[in-house]
Amino acid sequence: MCSQISSFKRSGPQFTFGGITLALVTLACLYLQAHFAATAFAYLLVVLLFSLMGSFIASSALCILAIVALAYYFAPPAFSLRIDDPQDLPVVVAFFIASIVGTHLIGKLRQEREAARVATAKLQRSAADLEDRERRWRAIFEHNPAMYFMVDEAGTVLNVNTFGATQLGYARGELIGQSVLGVFLEEDRAFIRECVRTCLEDIGQSRTWDVQKVRKDGSVLWVRENAKAMLWADDQPIVLIACEDITERKRTELALQRSEAHLAQAQELSHTGSFSWNTTTGEAFWSKETFRIFQFDSEAVPGPQLVVERTHPDDRASVKETIDRAMRDPSDFEHEYRLLLPDGSVKHIHAQARATRTASGDIEFVGAATDITAARRAEQQLRRSEAYLAEAQHLSHTGSWSWDVYGLDFVYRSAEVDRLFGFNPQEPVSIETIRSRIHPDDLPRLQEVQRQAIEHKEKRFEYDFRILLPDDGIRRIHSVAHVVVGSDGNVSELIGTHMDVTEQHAARERLETTLAALRESEQRFRDYAETASDWLWETGPDHQVTHLSEHTSAAGILATGLMGLLRWDIACDVEEEPEKWRQHRATLEAHLPFRDLVYRTVNRTGSPIYVRTSGKPFFDGNGNFLGYRGVSTDITATIRADQAEQELRKAQAELAHVTRVTTLGELTTTIAHEINQPLAAIISNADACLGWMGREAPDLSAARSSVEWIIEDAIRASEVIRRVRALAKKGEIEMVPLDINEVVKDVIALVTRELVSHRVTLRIELAAALPAILGDRIQLQQVIINLVMNGIEAMDAVTDRTRELLIQSSKDDMGQVQLAVTDCGVGVAEDDADRVLDPFFTTKSSGLGMGLSICRSIVEAHGGRLSMVHRHGPGATFQFVLPSHKEVVS
């Protein structure tokens, strides 16, 4: 609408001035009587001229006005709007078309020129604006306090602002055209390549990262880079990077991180966790160490309820009371309690908090929870240590003290010091009272020693003195002390100990007496060694004899003849006992000590002798093996004595066997009866079995019972024969665990007939649950049979009382097994009591006197003792004691 109004405004003047001009042209043409065509051309020029003013409407109106004037004034007939001359009509039409087309073309040309002018103006304004923007952008790019880099997809710097280059210590020309990776640390370059690649993959998307850049001087700064890729000339992608210097911020962050890490480390090292608790909102915060102390997962929601949950049941009420009091009356609090952890362990916690008010007015507690378990344990241990120290001082009779040099009194005095002086530790004692207990002869010397130590500032000094006790006793004290020098360089304090050395003093006197006796004993031993039959020897690293003492003559060995020989060259039993010598040589090669090597050799007369030798390797200061040193003993007499003893034991075994056989001969009647009785029963049961089987209807059940009785009687007869054969058998001693009661029962089965035939009543008192013994069953049976038979024979002359034989088993006070056989016979005369167990002593007219002697040998071979017990009544008691199987094994 505005453009139309503006167009009408322009058409009015144009039409007015155009109409006036047409009127003037018309008057001129009328005056000049111009031709119709010439007038039309003049009109056309006016219309085209005024059409340049830009209004097509005014030009069209002028064109119509010109045609009307042309037709009215110049076309015949004149002053008429008709055109009668056919030749004028084409002129009018051509005029109209030419004026309209010309006007339109001029209008179009004018519009295009105006549009071009406007476009040119706009372009000029845009160029100026662009130039202004570029100027402002360059100013911003150059002077903005941020580093700007423009790099291509290869990482080459296309442009960099002066601030950025200056920050890195370069001129702009030094960076442009260079790889941007040159300003980064070697380890960060791969990261930068990846960042640039990511930006180029997503054009227009901003990316941000933190990285370190290296200045030209080698120093490093932290930057936060904000990068965006965009398309540049020829649609080539570039990356524009804006860098913000965050070095100080990063240092602050790192310092904060280090501070937080140090705080966390300090909390972990000190076992102290921090916490906060808003009593209004219920919000709480726990540090990592607090979670660790309470052993909760860090994902748990902290709060007072977790504290109560972990609190030891015995402390839970006090913790709840502390929490409730903090909520009712917010004020600082401090509390100690215990935690009961899931693994059953207990922790001691010291919690301390301060009440603060937040910006919103809420009450918030900020505090710390410290794990004081170690401190509590150390405190308990310290108390125990103090108790142990006091007890140790009491046991060792050592007291500690500290003496104030200026105040002339004790700063500290342990209880044991008072005890040493004979005072009650709970009662106060003055220094004068203590000095009164010191022996008058020792007090001046004690004071002089202390004075000298103070003057010369001796670090350590010792002195002895005596204490006079109330009971007139004397206690000897050894004191060790040192001085304490104050800040003024003077001695301010003496610290030391008093030790009761009364016993040591007495022991020293006894020791001096003992040393004198020891020196005398040493001389006596030296005399014995010089006259002993043992001799010393020494071999070199090649085990050849290098030294022999002079005592070899006692064994008939010539020392000079053995020098340079090996021990296995001296011995005569190397081929007889190769394993023994192989092990000995292996011991020597390993440089190990050896003891009690026994070998056979010959003396200078050619007689065989036995030598027992022991040796130990010796080395030089560098550990090099030098040989062996040792001692040898002639044990020929011992070996021959052992051989004789073995022969004696063999003879005793033979004699014991003969004695058993003889005893069996004496028990022939009993043995025959014991065998005949089951044999007769076997015959009777066999006849009965035949009778049961011979019936028309055999009684198989009764016959089976008879056969079972036959088997039982046969076993009984076989057992008697077994016992007899065992006693008659000559074999090796077999030491096995035995129950002495079972051995007694076996003997009773053999001597029952003898007891009956001699009208002897047997009474048995066998203790239950006796420990087992280690012995030979046959030999012990022989001992018991011999004692029983002696008892039966001792009662043959008894007619005025019951003949009773008592066999008792028991355990003595030492835990050994004891067996006693008691008869009520004539007994043993008092003069014969000491000889009754000797060989060849007998009171029988036909006896050899070897029975009890053999019994004693058997019992002693079992590690026991056979003896006769004196009794007041008639008869005699013989008993033997044997060690239990456990004692023998141990």
mmCIF file of N, CA, C and O in Angstrom, residues 64-108:
data_model
loop_
_atom_site.group_PDB
_atom_site.id
_atom_site.type_symbol
_atom_site.label_atom_id
_atom_site.label_comp_id
_atom_site.label_asym_id
_atom_site.label_seq_id
_atom_site.Cartn_x
_atom_site.Cartn_y
_atom_site.Cartn_z
ATOM 1 N N ILE A 64 -1.837 8.493 -23.747
ATOM 2 C CA ILE A 64 -3.242 8.606 -24.182
ATOM 3 C C ILE A 64 -3.541 10.072 -24.506
ATOM 4 O O ILE A 64 -4.212 10.374 -25.513
ATOM 5 N N LEU A 65 -3.026 10.955 -23.632
ATOM 6 C CA LEU A 65 -3.269 12.381 -23.857
ATOM 7 C C LEU A 65 -2.640 12.818 -25.177
ATOM 8 O O LEU A 65 -3.243 13.610 -25.962
ATOM 9 N N ALA A 66 -1.489 12.292 -25.505
ATOM 10 C CA ALA A 66 -0.820 12.642 -26.762
ATOM 11 C C ALA A 66 -1.601 12.141 -27.947
ATOM 12 O O ALA A 66 -1.734 12.830 -28.993
ATOM 13 N N ILE A 67 -2.147 10.915 -27.845
ATOM 14 C CA ILE A 67 -2.937 10.354 -28.964
ATOM 15 C C ILE A 67 -4.188 11.203 -29.173
ATOM 16 O O ILE A 67 -4.582 11.494 -30.317
ATOM 17 N N VAL A 68 -4.793 11.580 -28.060
ATOM 18 C CA VAL A 68 -6.030 12.392 -28.166
ATOM 19 C C VAL A 68 -5.690 13.734 -28.827
ATOM 20 O O VAL A 68 -6.405 14.198 -29.739
ATOM 21 N N ALA A 69 -4.580 14.354 -28.374
ATOM 22 C CA ALA A 69 -4.205 15.650 -28.959
ATOM 23 C C ALA A 69 -3.822 15.497 -30.421
ATOM 24 O O ALA A 69 -4.162 16.346 -31.265
ATOM 25 N N LEU A 70 -3.203 14.403 -30.726
ATOM 26 C CA LEU A 70 -2.756 14.178 -32.100
ATOM 27 C C LEU A 70 -3.982 13.976 -32.985
ATOM 28 O O LEU A 70 -4.041 14.527 -34.126
ATOM 29 N N ALA A 71 -4.930 13.196 -32.485
ATOM 30 C CA ALA A 71 -6.116 12.926 -33.290
ATOM 31 C C ALA A 71 -6.992 14.170 -33.358
ATOM 32 O O ALA A 71 -7.638 14.428 -34.384
ATOM 33 N N TYR A 72 -6.975 14.956 -32.313
ATOM 34 C CA TYR A 72 -7.872 16.094 -32.264
ATOM 35 C C TYR A 72 -7.337 17.259 -33.066
ATOM 36 O O TYR A 72 -8.068 17.919 -33.783
ATOM 37 N N TYR A 73 -6.023 17.494 -32.949
ATOM 38 C CA TYR A 73 -5.513 18.701 -33.586
ATOM 39 C C TYR A 73 -4.921 18.448 -34.971
ATOM 40 O O TYR A 73 -4.903 19.343 -35.793
ATOM 41 N N PHE A 74 -4.421 17.321 -35.191
ATOM 42 C CA PHE A 74 -3.611 17.162 -36.402
ATOM 43 C C PHE A 74 -4.183 16.150 -37.392
ATOM 44 O O PHE A 74 -3.690 16.094 -38.501
ATOM 45 N N ALA A 75 -5.115 15.295 -36.998
ATOM 46 C CA ALA A 75 -5.686 14.328 -37.953
ATOM 47 C C ALA A 75 -6.936 14.970 -38.590
ATOM 48 O O ALA A 75 -7.773 15.514 -37.865
ATOM 49 N N PRO A 76 -7.021 14.963 -39.959
ATOM 50 C CA PRO A 76 -8.194 15.551 -40.623
ATOM 51 C C PRO A 76 -9.417 14.660 -40.369
ATOM 52 O O PRO A 76 -9.253 13.422 -40.285
ATOM 53 N N PRO A 77 -10.586 15.150 -40.166
ATOM 54 C CA PRO A 77 -10.777 16.598 -40.080
ATOM 55 C C PRO A 77 -10.268 17.121 -38.765
ATOM 56 O O PRO A 77 -10.294 16.406 -37.764
ATOM 57 N N ALA A 78 -9.835 18.396 -38.826
ATOM 58 C CA ALA A 78 -9.224 18.977 -37.616
ATOM 59 C C ALA A 78 -10.290 19.189 -36.562
ATOM 60 O O ALA A 78 -11.466 19.352 -36.873
ATOM 61 N N PHE A 79 -9.803 19.218 -35.348
ATOM 62 C CA PHE A 79 -10.629 19.410 -34.174
ATOM 63 C C PHE A 79 -11.735 18.363 -34.085
ATOM 64 O O PHE A 79 -12.838 18.642 -33.706
ATOM 65 N N SER A 80 -11.275 17.187 -34.420
ATOM 66 C CA SER A 80 -12.194 16.064 -34.339
ATOM 67 C C SER A 80 -11.415 14.839 -33.861
ATOM 68 O O SER A 80 -10.243 14.673 -34.175
ATOM 69 N N LEU A 81 -12.061 14.008 -33.128
ATOM 70 C CA LEU A 81 -11.351 12.839 -32.576
ATOM 71 C C LEU A 81 -11.364 11.669 -33.534
ATOM 72 O O LEU A 81 -10.859 10.600 -33.218
ATOM 73 N N ARG A 82 -11.781 11.901 -34.743
ATOM 74 C CA ARG A 82 -11.783 10.816 -35.721
ATOM 75 C C ARG A 82 -10.606 10.955 -36.637
ATOM 76 O O ARG A 82 -10.161 12.033 -36.930
ATOM 77 N N ILE A 83 -10.167 9.801 -37.082
ATOM 78 C CA ILE A 83 -9.061 9.774 -38.047
ATOM 79 C C ILE A 83 -9.604 9.157 -39.297
ATOM 80 O O ILE A 83 -9.842 7.954 -39.401
ATOM 81 N N ASP A 84 -9.739 10.058 -40.251
ATOM 82 C CA ASP A 84 -10.335 9.584 -41.488
ATOM 83 C C ASP A 84 -9.285 9.162 -42.475
ATOM 84 O O ASP A 84 -9.559 8.348 -43.389
ATOM 85 N N ASP A 85 -8.118 9.698 -42.357
ATOM 86 C CA ASP A 85 -7.083 9.347 -43.346
ATOM 87 C C ASP A 85 -6.490 8.020 -42.934
ATOM 88 O O ASP A 85 -5.911 7.860 -41.824
ATOM 89 N N PRO A 86 -6.676 7.073 -43.822
ATOM 90 C CA PRO A 86 -6.130 5.742 -43.446
ATOM 91 C C PRO A 86 -4.629 5.763 -43.243
ATOM 92 O O PRO A 86 -4.082 4.907 -42.506
ATOM 93 N N GLN A 87 -3.921 6.681 -43.778
ATOM 94 C CA GLN A 87 -2.464 6.680 -43.620
ATOM 95 C C GLN A 87 -2.088 7.159 -42.226
ATOM 96 O O GLN A 87 -0.976 6.867 -41.758
ATOM 97 N N ASP A 88 -2.933 7.901 -41.559
ATOM 98 C CA ASP A 88 -2.602 8.405 -40.225
ATOM 99 C C ASP A 88 -2.846 7.351 -39.144
ATOM 100 O O ASP A 88 -2.270 7.427 -38.061
ATOM 101 N N LEU A 89 -3.735 6.407 -39.501
ATOM 102 C CA LEU A 89 -4.046 5.377 -38.467
ATOM 103 C C LEU A 89 -2.828 4.549 -38.108
ATOM 104 O O LEU A 89 -2.550 4.333 -36.901
ATOM 105 N N PRO A 90 -2.012 4.061 -39.001
ATOM 106 C CA PRO A 90 -0.803 3.315 -38.607
ATOM 107 C C PRO A 90 0.149 4.156 -37.783
ATOM 108 O O PRO A 90 0.809 3.650 -36.864
ATOM 109 N N VAL A 91 0.117 5.497 -38.116
ATOM 110 C CA VAL A 91 1.032 6.346 -37.346
ATOM 111 C C VAL A 91 0.578 6.410 -35.896
ATOM 112 O O VAL A 91 1.384 6.322 -34.958
ATOM 113 N N VAL A 92 -0.754 6.534 -35.745
ATOM 114 C CA VAL A 92 -1.290 6.611 -34.381
ATOM 115 C C VAL A 92 -1.021 5.319 -33.633
ATOM 116 O O VAL A 92 -0.585 5.300 -32.468
ATOM 117 N N VAL A 93 -1.290 4.217 -34.340
ATOM 118 C CA VAL A 93 -1.060 2.892 -33.693
ATOM 119 C C VAL A 93 0.409 2.740 -33.362
ATOM 120 O O VAL A 93 0.787 2.306 -32.272
ATOM 121 N N ALA A 94 1.276 3.069 -34.330
ATOM 122 C CA ALA A 94 2.720 2.916 -34.093
ATOM 123 C C ALA A 94 3.151 3.815 -32.948
ATOM 124 O O ALA A 94 3.972 3.415 -32.094
ATOM 125 N N PHE A 95 2.533 5.064 -32.918
ATOM 126 C CA PHE A 95 2.860 5.975 -31.834
ATOM 127 C C PHE A 95 2.476 5.371 -30.494
ATOM 128 O O PHE A 95 3.241 5.413 -29.536
ATOM 129 N N PHE A 96 1.250 4.778 -30.476
ATOM 130 C CA PHE A 96 0.752 4.220 -29.202
ATOM 131 C C PHE A 96 1.642 3.055 -28.749
ATOM 132 O O PHE A 96 2.054 2.982 -27.581
ATOM 133 N N ILE A 97 1.948 2.179 -29.720
ATOM 134 C CA ILE A 97 2.750 0.996 -29.358
ATOM 135 C C ILE A 97 4.140 1.437 -28.944
ATOM 136 O O ILE A 97 4.705 0.962 -27.944
ATOM 137 N N ALA A 98 4.725 2.337 -29.696
ATOM 138 C CA ALA A 98 6.090 2.770 -29.413
ATOM 139 C C ALA A 98 6.154 3.470 -28.071
ATOM 140 O O ALA A 98 7.094 3.270 -27.272
ATOM 141 N N SER A 99 5.122 4.286 -27.789
ATOM 142 C CA SER A 99 5.146 5.005 -26.519
ATOM 143 C C SER A 99 4.942 4.058 -25.350
ATOM 144 O O SER A 99 5.620 4.161 -24.309
ATOM 145 N N ILE A 100 3.995 3.109 -25.548
ATOM 146 C CA ILE A 100 3.741 2.154 -24.449
ATOM 147 C C ILE A 100 4.961 1.280 -24.230
ATOM 148 O O ILE A 100 5.443 1.095 -23.100
ATOM 149 N N VAL A 101 5.503 0.716 -25.320
ATOM 150 C CA VAL A 101 6.688 -0.177 -25.186
ATOM 151 C C VAL A 101 7.866 0.622 -24.681
ATOM 152 O O VAL A 101 8.613 0.179 -23.782
ATOM 153 N N GLY A 102 8.047 1.785 -25.223
ATOM 154 C CA GLY A 102 9.181 2.582 -24.772
ATOM 155 C C GLY A 102 9.059 2.930 -23.298
ATOM 156 O O GLY A 102 10.036 2.873 -22.528
ATOM 157 N N THR A 103 7.792 3.356 -22.962
ATOM 158 C CA THR A 103 7.573 3.700 -21.541
ATOM 159 C C THR A 103 7.840 2.513 -20.639
ATOM 160 O O THR A 103 8.466 2.622 -19.573
ATOM 161 N N HIS A 104 7.309 1.339 -21.108
ATOM 162 C CA HIS A 104 7.509 0.130 -20.284
ATOM 163 C C HIS A 104 8.989 -0.228 -20.190
ATOM 164 O O HIS A 104 9.498 -0.542 -19.084
ATOM 165 N N LEU A 105 9.697 -0.152 -21.320
ATOM 166 C CA LEU A 105 11.119 -0.502 -21.294
ATOM 167 C C LEU A 105 11.897 0.482 -20.444
ATOM 168 O O LEU A 105 12.813 0.078 -19.682
ATOM 169 N N ILE A 106 11.540 1.754 -20.589
ATOM 170 C CA ILE A 106 12.252 2.744 -19.783
ATOM 171 C C ILE A 106 11.954 2.512 -18.311
ATOM 172 O O ILE A 106 12.838 2.605 -17.437
ATOM 173 N N GLY A 107 10.666 2.161 -17.996
ATOM 174 C CA GLY A 107 10.326 1.859 -16.590
ATOM 175 C C GLY A 107 11.099 0.653 -16.073
ATOM 176 O O GLY A 107 11.627 0.654 -14.941
ATOM 177 N N LYS A 108 11.169 -0.391 -16.937
ATOM 178 C CA LYS A 108 11.930 -1.589 -16.530
ATOM 179 C C LYS A 108 13.390 -1.236 -16.335
ATOM 180 O O LYS A 108 14.036 -1.665 -15.364
#
